[in-house]
RNA sequence: GUGGAUGUGGCGAAGUGGUUAACGCACCGGAUUGUGGCUCCGGCACCCGUGGGUUCAAGUCCCAUCAUCCACCCCA
């Protein structure tokens, strides 16, 4: 096997696509119920969009982007996430002129250059939503409640919804000062990673998993401690609304999301059972991002859900439904003459809305029936020389094991009858 | 980028230096001429990720390389 798929990518084969389709269908249903509409943006964008939109200090921009020059010497990047792109589309297509807020969702592949592991891929899929043009806490609550509803619909249990507020630029700056003040004396005792973070993004030290760092930061001021009145009441109102909606959540003051654009609300949904990469969903508010990209000042909030991780969770919790193979009719033709007739009959059946197939390998009767049986075929229509001469066909019910002769000109109506309402369902 | 584990037919899996590389599943064919699901019989790896090396002899030892998996960083 000389050529294989690129590292961190997957082939989704029959037998597995059904699961994806199920997930996608469930997502679309919930989005429809919530009044969200789908948006599709390019798989690649100008590199600058992500540099500005996601943030120069983030790992995504620093080490995880698939970036290349196209033939016109433009720097292009395979989308590592979609929030920035959706904001770009909002500004570029002047969606701010539409009735606000604009409620969007997307489903599709994202690309990040990372070492793959359980729950992490170079090409992975996200479902996400973005609400643009609304800044009230109800929006935050609706977004979180949509995720909550989706997981319930999928039958998932034991999920933890963590919420936090990282404040606005004003209170965040204040927090940063206080935090540095607190950490400086301990700086040499922090782990090597946190030493770096001290320079780069001190807030992230708060969610360092290193036990000793956690010990040092136990009493550190959190963003919650420093919220300005506006941010504070926003966060409080959000919690009231979540309670009202019956969403079970946990306030996690140490929840800090990796992307630069977050303001106020940040949240995550965790599932422990799926491995080290347990964040199944992450999101938050990003007022200011649209303006950053060149649009009018526009508040926004959204989240992204890892579909591979969601599928993993559904799988470990045994919540994946069984997918039965769709029953169809199989034309079993014997000999060239019969095959020609049979070929015409498959077309006729299909035209009548009855799913039908015919042997494509020129196999023996026995082999054809065996294959039909394996594929879960309900009815086999056997056409041989004898039958053709009589203008008949044998209709065999493979489930029951009984058969009868049917006049060829009645085949369609008889089968239509047998398949009943299931045909077009 | 760092660390660990693994690498035998489509899949799972034996093989602890020495003749023709077990077995199970799957697949293909057959068991009186045109009938599936059970059973029985038969077939299916010039070769053990790749390249070197050690040895009279290697799937079995050594080195390198590649790939996959898991973990770290970080994230969905």
Short mmCIF file of C-alpha atoms (C1' of nucleotides) in Angstrom, two decimals:
data_model
loop_
_atom_site.label_atom_id
_atom_site.label_comp_id
_atom_site.label_asym_id
_atom_site.label_seq_id
_atom_site.Cartn_x
_atom_site.Cartn_y
_atom_site.Cartn_z
CA UNK A 1 0.00 0.00 0.00
CA UNK A 2 2.12 2.86 -1.22
CA UNK A 3 -0.21 5.82 -1.23
CA UNK A 4 -2.24 6.30 1.90
CA UNK A 5 -4.33 9.09 3.26
CA UNK A 6 -2.54 12.06 4.78
CA UNK A 7 -1.82 11.84 8.48
CA UNK A 8 -4.73 12.74 10.65
CA UNK A 9 -7.38 12.33 7.99
CA UNK A 10 -10.11 9.74 7.77
CA UNK A 11 -12.08 7.88 5.16
CA UNK A 12 -15.67 7.64 6.25
CA UNK A 13 -16.97 4.44 4.74
CA UNK A 14 -20.43 2.97 4.31
CA UNK A 15 -21.36 1.55 7.67
CA UNK A 16 -20.01 4.69 9.31
CA UNK A 17 -21.50 7.44 7.17
CA UNK A 18 -24.89 6.44 8.46
CA UNK A 19 -23.75 7.57 11.88
CA UNK A 20 -22.60 10.88 10.50
CA UNK A 21 -25.84 11.34 8.67
CA UNK A 22 -27.74 10.61 11.84
CA UNK A 23 -25.71 13.20 13.74
CA UNK A 24 -26.11 15.74 10.96
CA UNK A 25 -29.83 15.13 10.70
CA UNK A 26 -30.26 15.58 14.43
CA UNK A 27 -28.25 18.78 14.34
CA UNK A 28 -30.25 20.20 11.45
CA UNK A 29 -33.49 19.35 13.15
CA UNK A 30 -32.53 21.12 16.34
CA UNK A 31 -31.20 24.12 14.45
CA UNK A 32 -34.45 24.37 12.56
CA UNK A 33 -36.37 24.27 15.81
CA UNK A 34 -34.26 27.11 17.12
CA UNK A 35 -34.59 29.13 13.95
CA UNK A 36 -31.00 28.93 12.76
CA UNK A 37 -30.11 28.88 9.09
CA UNK A 38 -27.16 27.21 7.48
CA UNK A 39 -24.22 29.10 6.07
CA UNK A 40 -21.47 27.63 3.91
CA UNK A 41 -18.22 29.46 3.49
CA UNK A 42 -15.04 28.49 1.61
CA UNK A 43 -12.75 25.76 2.86
CA UNK A 44 -9.87 28.18 2.58
CA UNK A 45 -9.50 31.87 3.25
CA UNK A 46 -6.90 34.59 3.15
CA UNK A 47 -4.39 33.79 5.88
CA UNK A 48 -4.79 37.25 7.28
CA UNK A 49 -8.39 36.54 8.22
CA UNK A 50 -7.34 33.99 10.79
CA UNK A 51 -4.31 35.92 11.92
CA UNK A 52 -6.51 38.84 12.79
CA UNK A 53 -9.67 36.97 13.64
CA UNK A 54 -8.30 34.16 15.74
CA UNK A 55 -5.36 36.04 17.19
CA UNK A 56 -1.61 36.15 16.73
CA UNK A 57 -0.93 34.76 20.17
CA UNK A 58 -2.94 31.60 19.72
CA UNK A 59 -1.54 28.17 19.03
CA UNK A 60 -3.91 27.85 16.13
CA UNK A 61 -2.28 30.71 14.32
CA UNK A 62 1.23 30.09 15.57
CA UNK A 63 1.66 26.44 14.84
CA UNK A 64 -1.45 24.75 13.60
CA UNK A 65 -2.42 26.38 10.32
CA UNK A 66 -2.23 24.77 6.93
CA UNK A 67 -0.90 27.75 5.05
CA UNK A 68 0.45 27.93 1.52
CA UNK A 69 0.97 30.35 -1.33
CA UNK A 70 -1.29 29.92 -4.32
CA UNK A 71 -0.18 30.54 -7.86
CA UNK A 72 -0.96 34.20 -7.49
CA UNK A 73 1.38 34.43 -4.52
CA UNK A 74 -1.52 34.93 -2.15
CA UNK A 75 -1.19 33.41 1.29
CA UNK A 76 -4.04 30.98 1.71
CA UNK A 77 -5.01 29.00 4.81
CA UNK A 78 -7.25 25.99 5.16
CA UNK A 79 -9.86 27.05 7.68
CA UNK A 80 -8.89 25.99 11.21
CA UNK A 81 -12.22 27.16 12.64
CA UNK A 82 -15.16 29.06 11.28
CA UNK A 83 -16.08 31.92 13.57
CA UNK A 84 -13.72 34.35 11.88
CA UNK A 85 -14.91 33.25 8.45
CA UNK A 86 -18.56 33.62 9.36
CA UNK A 87 -17.87 37.12 10.65
CA UNK A 88 -16.08 37.86 7.42
CA UNK A 89 -19.06 36.63 5.44
CA UNK A 90 -21.39 38.68 7.62
CA UNK A 91 -19.44 41.83 6.90
CA UNK A 92 -18.67 41.10 3.28
CA UNK A 93 -22.25 40.23 2.34
CA UNK A 94 -23.64 43.02 4.48
CA UNK A 95 -25.75 40.75 6.60
CA UNK A 96 -25.88 43.59 9.09
CA UNK A 97 -28.52 45.00 6.77
CA UNK A 98 -30.68 41.93 7.36
CA UNK A 99 -33.13 41.75 10.23
CA UNK A 100 -30.99 41.28 13.33
CA UNK A 101 -29.86 39.14 14.91
CA UNK A 102 -28.62 36.79 12.23
CA UNK A 103 -28.65 33.23 13.52
CA UNK A 104 -26.42 30.89 11.59
CA UNK A 105 -25.12 27.36 11.80
CA UNK A 106 -22.53 25.42 9.87
CA UNK A 107 -21.34 21.86 9.51
CA UNK A 108 -18.11 20.97 7.83
CA UNK A 109 -14.44 20.07 7.90
CA UNK A 110 -11.75 22.17 9.57
CA UNK A 111 -8.00 21.73 9.31
CA UNK A 112 -5.31 22.00 11.89
CA UNK A 113 -1.72 20.83 11.64
CA UNK A 114 -1.32 18.82 14.83
CA UNK A 115 -0.13 15.40 15.91
CA UNK A 116 -3.23 13.25 15.78
CA UNK A 117 -4.46 11.34 18.80
CA UNK A 118 -7.75 10.14 20.21
CA UNK A 119 -10.33 12.80 19.41
CA UNK A 120 -7.90 14.94 17.45
CA UNK A 121 -7.38 15.02 13.73
CA UNK A 122 -5.83 17.21 11.09
CA UNK A 123 -9.04 17.24 9.17
CA UNK A 124 -11.92 17.14 11.58
CA UNK A 125 -15.50 18.26 11.51
CA UNK A 126 -17.32 20.88 13.43
CA UNK A 127 -20.88 21.86 13.82
CA UNK A 128 -21.19 25.38 15.09
CA UNK A 129 -23.55 28.27 15.41
CA UNK A 130 -23.01 32.01 15.42
CA UNK A 131 -25.48 34.69 16.43
CA UNK A 132 -24.53 38.10 15.18
CA UNK A 133 -26.06 41.39 16.11
CA UNK A 134 -27.34 40.72 19.60
CA UNK A 135 -25.55 41.41 22.85
CA UNK A 136 -28.05 40.49 25.56
CA UNK A 137 -27.55 37.58 27.94
CA UNK A 138 -30.62 35.85 26.50
CA UNK A 139 -28.64 35.18 23.39
CA UNK A 140 -25.90 33.53 25.38
CA UNK A 141 -28.53 31.49 27.15
CA UNK A 142 -30.20 30.47 23.92
CA UNK A 143 -26.93 29.35 22.42
CA UNK A 144 -26.03 27.24 25.42
CA UNK A 145 -29.51 25.87 25.60
CA UNK A 146 -29.30 24.81 21.96
CA UNK A 147 -26.23 22.72 22.73
CA UNK A 148 -27.96 21.31 25.76
CA UNK A 149 -31.01 20.37 23.72
CA UNK A 150 -28.89 18.77 21.06
CA UNK A 151 -27.10 16.55 23.53
CA UNK A 152 -30.35 15.54 25.11
CA UNK A 153 -31.73 14.72 21.70
CA UNK A 154 -28.69 12.55 21.08
CA UNK A 155 -29.30 10.75 24.34
CA UNK A 156 -26.02 11.80 25.91
CA UNK A 157 -25.78 11.93 29.68
CA UNK A 158 -23.27 13.03 32.27
CA UNK A 159 -22.07 15.97 30.23
CA UNK A 160 -20.65 18.90 32.10
CA UNK A 161 -21.46 22.38 30.94
CA UNK A 162 -18.86 24.77 32.27
CA UNK A 163 -19.41 28.48 32.03
CA UNK A 164 -17.31 31.46 32.89
CA UNK A 165 -16.99 35.12 32.09
CA UNK A 166 -13.66 36.41 30.89
CA UNK A 167 -14.86 39.99 30.98
CA UNK A 168 -14.58 42.78 28.49
CA UNK A 169 -11.33 44.49 27.43
CA UNK A 170 -11.65 46.88 30.36
CA UNK A 171 -12.03 44.43 33.18
CA UNK A 172 -9.77 41.96 31.47
CA UNK A 173 -6.90 44.43 31.48
CA UNK A 174 -7.46 45.06 35.13
CA UNK A 175 -7.52 41.36 35.82
CA UNK A 176 -4.30 40.84 33.94
CA UNK A 177 -2.53 43.39 36.12
CA UNK A 178 -3.82 41.88 39.32
CA UNK A 179 -2.96 38.41 38.17
CA UNK A 180 0.59 39.32 37.26
CA UNK A 181 0.95 41.05 40.58
CA UNK A 182 -0.11 37.83 42.25
CA UNK A 183 1.98 35.47 40.17
CA UNK A 184 5.25 37.38 39.88
CA UNK A 185 6.55 36.33 43.30
CA UNK A 186 5.93 32.70 42.35
CA UNK A 187 7.09 32.95 38.80
CA UNK A 188 10.17 30.78 39.21
CA UNK A 189 8.09 28.06 40.85
CA UNK A 190 5.71 27.68 37.96
CA UNK A 191 6.15 24.96 35.38
CA UNK A 192 8.12 25.77 32.26
CA UNK A 193 4.99 26.14 30.16
CA UNK A 194 3.53 28.59 32.63
CA UNK A 195 6.73 30.61 32.60
CA UNK A 196 6.04 31.18 28.92
CA UNK A 197 2.40 31.83 29.53
CA UNK A 198 3.32 34.53 31.99
CA UNK A 199 4.60 36.55 29.08
CA UNK A 200 2.19 35.46 26.45
CA UNK A 201 -1.17 35.01 28.03
CA UNK A 202 -1.10 34.85 31.84
CA UNK A 203 -4.79 34.04 32.04
CA UNK A 204 -4.07 30.58 30.73
CA UNK A 205 -1.97 29.78 33.78
CA UNK A 206 -5.26 29.51 35.61
CA UNK A 207 -6.19 26.35 33.76
CA UNK A 208 -2.77 24.72 33.79
CA UNK A 209 -3.21 21.06 34.64
CA UNK A 210 0.10 20.85 36.46
CA UNK A 211 -0.79 20.18 40.13
CA UNK A 212 1.89 22.44 41.55
CA UNK A 213 0.81 25.35 39.35
CA UNK A 214 -2.73 24.75 40.43
CA UNK A 215 -1.61 24.98 43.99
CA UNK A 216 0.10 28.30 43.41
CA UNK A 217 -2.82 29.73 41.56
CA UNK A 218 -5.44 28.48 43.97
CA UNK A 219 -5.89 31.90 45.50
CA UNK A 220 -5.18 33.86 42.35
CA UNK A 221 -7.69 36.46 41.26
CA UNK A 222 -9.97 35.10 38.56
CA UNK A 223 -11.65 37.09 35.85
CA UNK A 224 -14.87 36.63 37.76
CA UNK A 225 -13.41 38.53 40.70
CA UNK A 226 -12.64 41.50 38.52
CA UNK A 227 -15.74 41.83 36.37
CA UNK A 228 -17.00 45.34 35.76
CA UNK A 229 -20.64 45.99 36.67
CA UNK A 230 -21.79 45.51 33.10
CA UNK A 231 -20.01 42.18 32.64
CA UNK A 232 -21.06 41.07 36.06
CA UNK A 233 -24.75 41.62 35.55
CA UNK A 234 -24.53 40.02 32.13
CA UNK A 235 -23.09 36.90 33.70
CA UNK A 236 -25.63 36.85 36.48
CA UNK A 237 -28.53 37.24 34.12
CA UNK A 238 -27.16 34.45 31.96
CA UNK A 239 -27.23 32.13 34.94
CA UNK A 240 -30.80 33.05 35.80
CA UNK A 241 -31.83 32.27 32.25
CA UNK A 242 -29.99 28.97 32.18
CA UNK A 243 -31.70 27.93 35.37
CA UNK A 244 -35.02 28.90 33.88
CA UNK A 245 -34.29 26.76 30.86
CA UNK A 246 -33.32 23.81 33.02
CA UNK A 247 -29.75 23.74 31.82
CA UNK A 248 -27.44 22.17 34.37
CA UNK A 249 -24.19 24.06 34.42
CA UNK A 250 -21.17 24.68 36.56
CA UNK A 251 -19.40 27.99 36.97
CA UNK A 252 -15.74 27.38 36.33
CA UNK A 253 -13.66 30.48 37.08
CA UNK A 254 -10.60 28.78 35.65
CA UNK A 255 -12.16 28.16 32.29
CA UNK A 256 -10.11 30.17 29.85
CA UNK A 257 -10.54 29.64 26.17
CA UNK A 258 -7.61 29.67 23.82
CA UNK A 259 -8.81 32.13 21.24
CA UNK A 260 -8.18 35.82 21.61
CA UNK A 261 -11.56 37.04 20.58
CA UNK A 262 -13.62 35.94 23.56
CA UNK A 263 -15.45 38.53 25.66
CA UNK A 264 -17.71 37.97 28.61
CA UNK A 265 -19.26 34.53 28.33
CA UNK A 266 -17.06 31.53 27.68
CA UNK A 267 -18.26 27.97 27.95
CA UNK A 268 -17.33 24.38 27.31
CA UNK A 269 -19.02 21.04 27.37
CA UNK A 270 -16.98 18.11 28.60
CA UNK A 271 -17.37 14.35 28.34
CA UNK A 272 -14.80 12.47 30.34
CA UNK A 273 -15.29 9.07 28.76
CA UNK A 274 -13.93 9.94 25.34
CA UNK A 275 -10.28 10.28 26.29
CA UNK A 276 -7.87 13.07 27.01
CA UNK A 277 -9.55 15.38 24.52
CA UNK A 278 -12.73 15.62 26.50
CA UNK A 279 -13.99 19.00 25.33
CA UNK A 280 -16.80 18.15 23.00
CA UNK A 281 -17.88 21.71 22.52
CA UNK A 282 -16.48 25.15 23.19
CA UNK A 283 -17.67 28.64 22.60
CA UNK A 284 -18.24 32.10 23.85
CA UNK A 285 -19.08 35.67 23.11
CA UNK A 286 -16.92 37.67 20.75
CA UNK A 287 -18.24 41.20 20.63
CA UNK A 288 -15.77 43.16 18.59
CA UNK A 289 -14.63 40.45 16.23
CA UNK A 290 -16.69 41.63 13.27
CA UNK A 291 -15.25 45.11 13.69
CA UNK A 292 -11.77 43.64 13.93
CA UNK A 293 -12.29 42.08 10.54
CA UNK A 294 -13.46 45.29 9.02
CA UNK A 295 -17.22 45.22 9.49
CA UNK A 296 -19.38 47.47 11.59
CA UNK A 297 -19.21 47.03 15.37
CA UNK A 298 -21.31 43.92 15.94
CA UNK A 299 -21.77 41.73 18.97
CA UNK A 300 -21.56 38.02 18.41
CA UNK A 301 -21.60 34.69 20.20
CA UNK A 302 -21.24 31.12 19.10
CA UNK A 303 -19.72 27.76 19.70
CA UNK A 304 -18.16 24.89 17.83
CA UNK A 305 -18.78 21.25 18.49
CA UNK A 306 -16.33 18.54 17.50
CA UNK A 307 -18.33 16.03 15.55
CA UNK A 308 -15.81 13.22 15.87
CA UNK A 309 -15.91 13.75 19.61
CA UNK A 310 -19.68 13.86 19.68
CA UNK A 311 -19.78 10.59 17.77
CA UNK A 312 -17.27 9.11 20.19
CA UNK A 313 -19.47 10.13 23.09
CA UNK A 314 -22.56 8.67 21.47
CA UNK A 315 -20.62 5.51 20.86
CA UNK A 316 -19.21 5.05 24.38
CA UNK A 317 -22.57 5.78 25.88
CA UNK A 318 -24.16 3.25 23.57
CA UNK A 319 -26.62 5.74 22.20
CA UNK A 320 -26.06 5.08 18.53
CA UNK A 321 -29.24 3.81 16.92
CA UNK A 322 -29.19 0.71 14.74
CA UNK A 323 -29.34 1.47 11.07
CA UNK A 324 -31.12 -1.17 9.07
CA UNK A 325 -30.20 -1.57 5.49
CA UNK A 326 -32.97 -0.24 3.34
CA UNK A 327 -34.81 -3.20 1.86
CA UNK A 328 -34.97 -3.34 -1.88
CA UNK A 329 -35.92 -5.67 -4.67
CA UNK A 330 -33.27 -7.68 -6.46
CA UNK A 331 -33.71 -8.80 -10.00
CA UNK A 332 -32.12 -12.19 -10.40
CA UNK A 333 -31.64 -12.75 -14.09
CA UNK A 334 -30.27 -15.92 -15.63
CA UNK A 335 -28.56 -15.67 -18.95
CA UNK A 336 -28.06 -12.85 -21.36
CA UNK A 337 -31.63 -12.77 -22.62
CA UNK A 338 -33.00 -12.59 -19.14
CA UNK A 339 -30.45 -10.01 -18.13
CA UNK A 340 -31.62 -7.69 -20.87
CA UNK A 341 -35.19 -8.03 -19.73
CA UNK A 342 -34.12 -7.78 -16.13
CA UNK A 343 -32.26 -4.60 -16.83
CA UNK A 344 -35.41 -3.08 -18.23
CA UNK A 345 -37.31 -4.20 -15.15
CA UNK A 346 -34.94 -2.63 -12.66
CA UNK A 347 -35.47 0.65 -14.44
CA UNK A 348 -39.20 0.20 -14.35
CA UNK A 349 -39.16 -0.59 -10.65
CA UNK A 350 -36.94 2.35 -9.86
CA UNK A 351 -39.12 4.63 -11.87
CA UNK A 352 -42.05 3.41 -9.80
CA UNK A 353 -40.18 4.38 -6.66
CA UNK A 354 -39.20 0.87 -5.66
CA UNK A 355 -35.53 0.57 -4.80
CA UNK A 356 -34.16 -2.19 -7.00
CA UNK A 357 -30.88 -3.74 -8.07
CA UNK A 358 -29.66 -6.31 -10.52
CA UNK A 359 -26.62 -8.55 -10.44
CA UNK A 360 -23.66 -6.82 -12.01
CA UNK A 361 -21.23 -9.70 -11.98
CA UNK A 362 -22.97 -12.30 -14.12
CA UNK A 363 -23.16 -14.69 -11.23
CA UNK A 364 -25.01 -17.97 -10.90
CA UNK A 365 -28.52 -18.10 -9.52
CA UNK A 366 -27.18 -19.42 -6.28
CA UNK A 367 -24.56 -16.73 -5.97
CA UNK A 368 -27.05 -14.03 -6.79
CA UNK A 369 -29.47 -15.19 -4.14
CA UNK A 370 -26.69 -15.48 -1.63
CA UNK A 371 -25.61 -11.94 -2.35
CA UNK A 372 -29.19 -10.71 -2.17
CA UNK A 373 -29.64 -12.37 1.16
CA UNK A 374 -26.51 -10.81 2.54
CA UNK A 375 -27.56 -7.39 1.47
CA UNK A 376 -30.86 -7.64 3.24
CA UNK A 377 -32.93 -7.80 0.11
CA UNK A 378 -36.61 -8.37 0.81
CA UNK A 379 -37.78 -9.65 -2.53
CA UNK A 380 -35.98 -11.37 -5.34
CA UNK A 381 -37.52 -11.34 -8.74
CA UNK A 382 -36.22 -14.35 -10.59
CA UNK A 383 -36.17 -14.19 -14.37
CA UNK A 384 -35.05 -17.20 -16.36
CA UNK A 385 -35.67 -18.54 -19.84
CA UNK A 386 -38.71 -20.51 -18.68
CA UNK A 387 -40.31 -17.55 -16.99
CA UNK A 388 -39.62 -15.25 -19.89
CA UNK A 389 -41.30 -17.65 -22.28
CA UNK A 390 -44.34 -17.72 -20.08
CA UNK A 391 -44.29 -13.98 -19.52
CA UNK A 392 -43.92 -14.63 -15.83
CA UNK A 393 -41.37 -14.04 -13.08
CA UNK A 394 -40.85 -15.73 -9.77
CA UNK A 395 -41.26 -13.39 -6.85
CA UNK A 396 -39.43 -14.82 -3.89
CA UNK A 397 -39.76 -13.42 -0.41
CA UNK A 398 -36.30 -13.88 1.05
CA UNK A 399 -37.36 -13.18 4.60
CA UNK A 400 -40.07 -15.81 4.64
CA UNK A 401 -38.66 -18.15 2.06
CA UNK A 402 -41.78 -18.46 -0.05
CA UNK A 403 -42.27 -17.69 -3.68
CA UNK A 404 -45.00 -17.28 -6.25
CA UNK A 405 -45.28 -16.73 -9.93
CA UNK A 406 -46.30 -13.28 -11.04
CA UNK A 407 -47.15 -12.10 -14.51
CA UNK A 408 -44.46 -9.75 -15.75
CA UNK A 409 -46.88 -6.96 -16.46
CA UNK A 410 -48.00 -7.05 -12.86
CA UNK A 411 -44.61 -7.06 -11.25
CA UNK A 412 -44.49 -3.35 -10.57
CA UNK A 413 -47.89 -3.14 -8.98
CA UNK A 414 -47.39 -6.28 -6.92
CA UNK A 415 -44.05 -5.07 -5.57
CA UNK A 416 -45.37 -1.63 -4.96
CA UNK A 417 -48.03 -3.27 -2.91
CA UNK A 418 -45.52 -5.37 -0.99
CA UNK A 419 -43.28 -2.48 -0.17
CA UNK A 420 -46.32 -0.45 0.79
CA UNK A 421 -45.74 2.92 2.32
CA UNK A 422 -42.15 2.12 3.19
CA UNK A 423 -41.07 2.79 -0.35
CA UNK A 424 -40.89 6.49 -0.25
CA UNK A 425 -40.52 6.91 3.47
"C1'" G B 1 7.61 19.93 18.37
"C1'" U B 2 8.31 16.02 22.78
"C1'" G B 3 7.44 11.09 25.00
"C1'" G B 4 5.60 5.94 24.96
"C1'" A B 5 3.44 1.59 22.41
"C1'" U B 6 2.67 -1.14 18.06
"C1'" G B 7 3.45 -2.84 12.71
"C1'" U B 8 2.32 -10.98 10.15
"C1'" G B 9 -3.20 -12.26 4.24
"C1'" G B 10 -9.43 -7.80 3.73
"C1'" C B 11 -10.08 -8.09 9.43
"C1'" G B 12 -8.68 -10.56 14.19
"C1'" A B 13 -4.64 -13.43 15.67
"C1'" A B 14 -0.56 -17.67 16.52
"C1'" G B 15 4.58 -17.79 15.70
"C1'" U B 16 9.96 -17.54 22.41
"C1'" G B 17 16.76 -18.34 15.05
"C1'" G B 18 16.16 -23.55 11.68
"C1'" U B 19 11.89 -27.93 6.79
"C1'" U B 20 6.26 -26.03 2.55
"C1'" A B 21 4.23 -19.04 7.86
"C1'" A B 22 -1.18 -22.08 12.55
"C1'" C B 23 -6.18 -20.82 13.28
"C1'" G B 24 -10.87 -17.84 13.30
"C1'" C B 25 -13.90 -14.34 10.53
"C1'" A B 26 -14.69 -12.39 5.82
"C1'" C B 27 -14.36 -13.47 0.64
"C1'" C B 28 -14.66 -16.98 -3.83
"C1'" G B 29 -16.17 -21.85 -5.66
"C1'" G B 30 -18.58 -26.62 -4.97
"C1'" A B 31 -22.05 -30.58 -2.44
"C1'" U B 32 -26.48 -34.15 -9.81
"C1'" U B 33 -28.41 -30.11 -14.19
"C1'" G B 34 -32.11 -22.89 -12.13
"C1'" U B 35 -32.99 -21.12 -5.69
"C1'" G B 36 -30.17 -17.78 -0.34
"C1'" G B 37 -29.77 -17.83 5.11
"C1'" C B 38 -27.62 -23.79 8.59
"C1'" U B 39 -23.99 -27.74 7.59
"C1'" C B 40 -19.94 -29.99 4.92
"C1'" C B 41 -15.78 -29.75 1.29
"C1'" G B 42 -12.20 -26.90 -1.32
"C1'" G B 43 -9.58 -22.18 -2.58
"C1'" C B 44 -7.30 -17.68 -0.81
"C1'" A B 45 0.34 -14.58 2.42
"C1'" C B 46 7.00 -16.48 -3.79
"C1'" C B 47 6.00 -13.86 2.34
"C1'" C B 48 5.82 -11.34 7.79
"C1'" G B 49 5.60 -2.08 7.13
"C1'" U B 50 10.34 -0.58 4.36
"C1'" G B 51 15.80 -0.56 3.90
"C1'" G B 52 20.23 -2.24 5.75
"C1'" G B 53 23.11 -5.47 9.10
"C1'" U B 54 24.39 -9.97 12.35
"C1'" U B 55 24.18 -15.40 11.32
"C1'" C B 56 25.46 -21.51 7.99
"C1'" A B 57 20.18 -19.96 8.79
"C1'" A B 58 15.60 -14.34 10.75
"C1'" G B 59 8.79 -13.10 10.79
"C1'" U B 60 11.76 -14.20 15.04
"C1'" C B 61 18.42 -10.53 17.00
"C1'" C B 62 20.59 -5.27 15.85
"C1'" C B 63 20.31 -0.38 13.39
"C1'" A B 64 17.74 3.02 10.54
"C1'" U B 65 13.37 4.61 8.32
"C1'" C B 66 8.19 5.01 7.54
"C1'" A B 67 3.27 4.40 9.27
"C1'" U B 68 -0.48 3.86 12.95
"C1'" C B 69 -2.10 4.45 17.93
"C1'" C B 70 -1.86 6.82 22.78
"C1'" A B 71 -0.12 10.87 25.82
"C1'" C B 72 2.08 16.05 26.43
"C1'" C B 73 1.51 21.14 24.42
"C1'" C B 74 -3.05 22.96 22.79
"C1'" C B 75 -7.69 22.36 21.25
"C1'" A B 76 -13.31 20.57 18.64
#
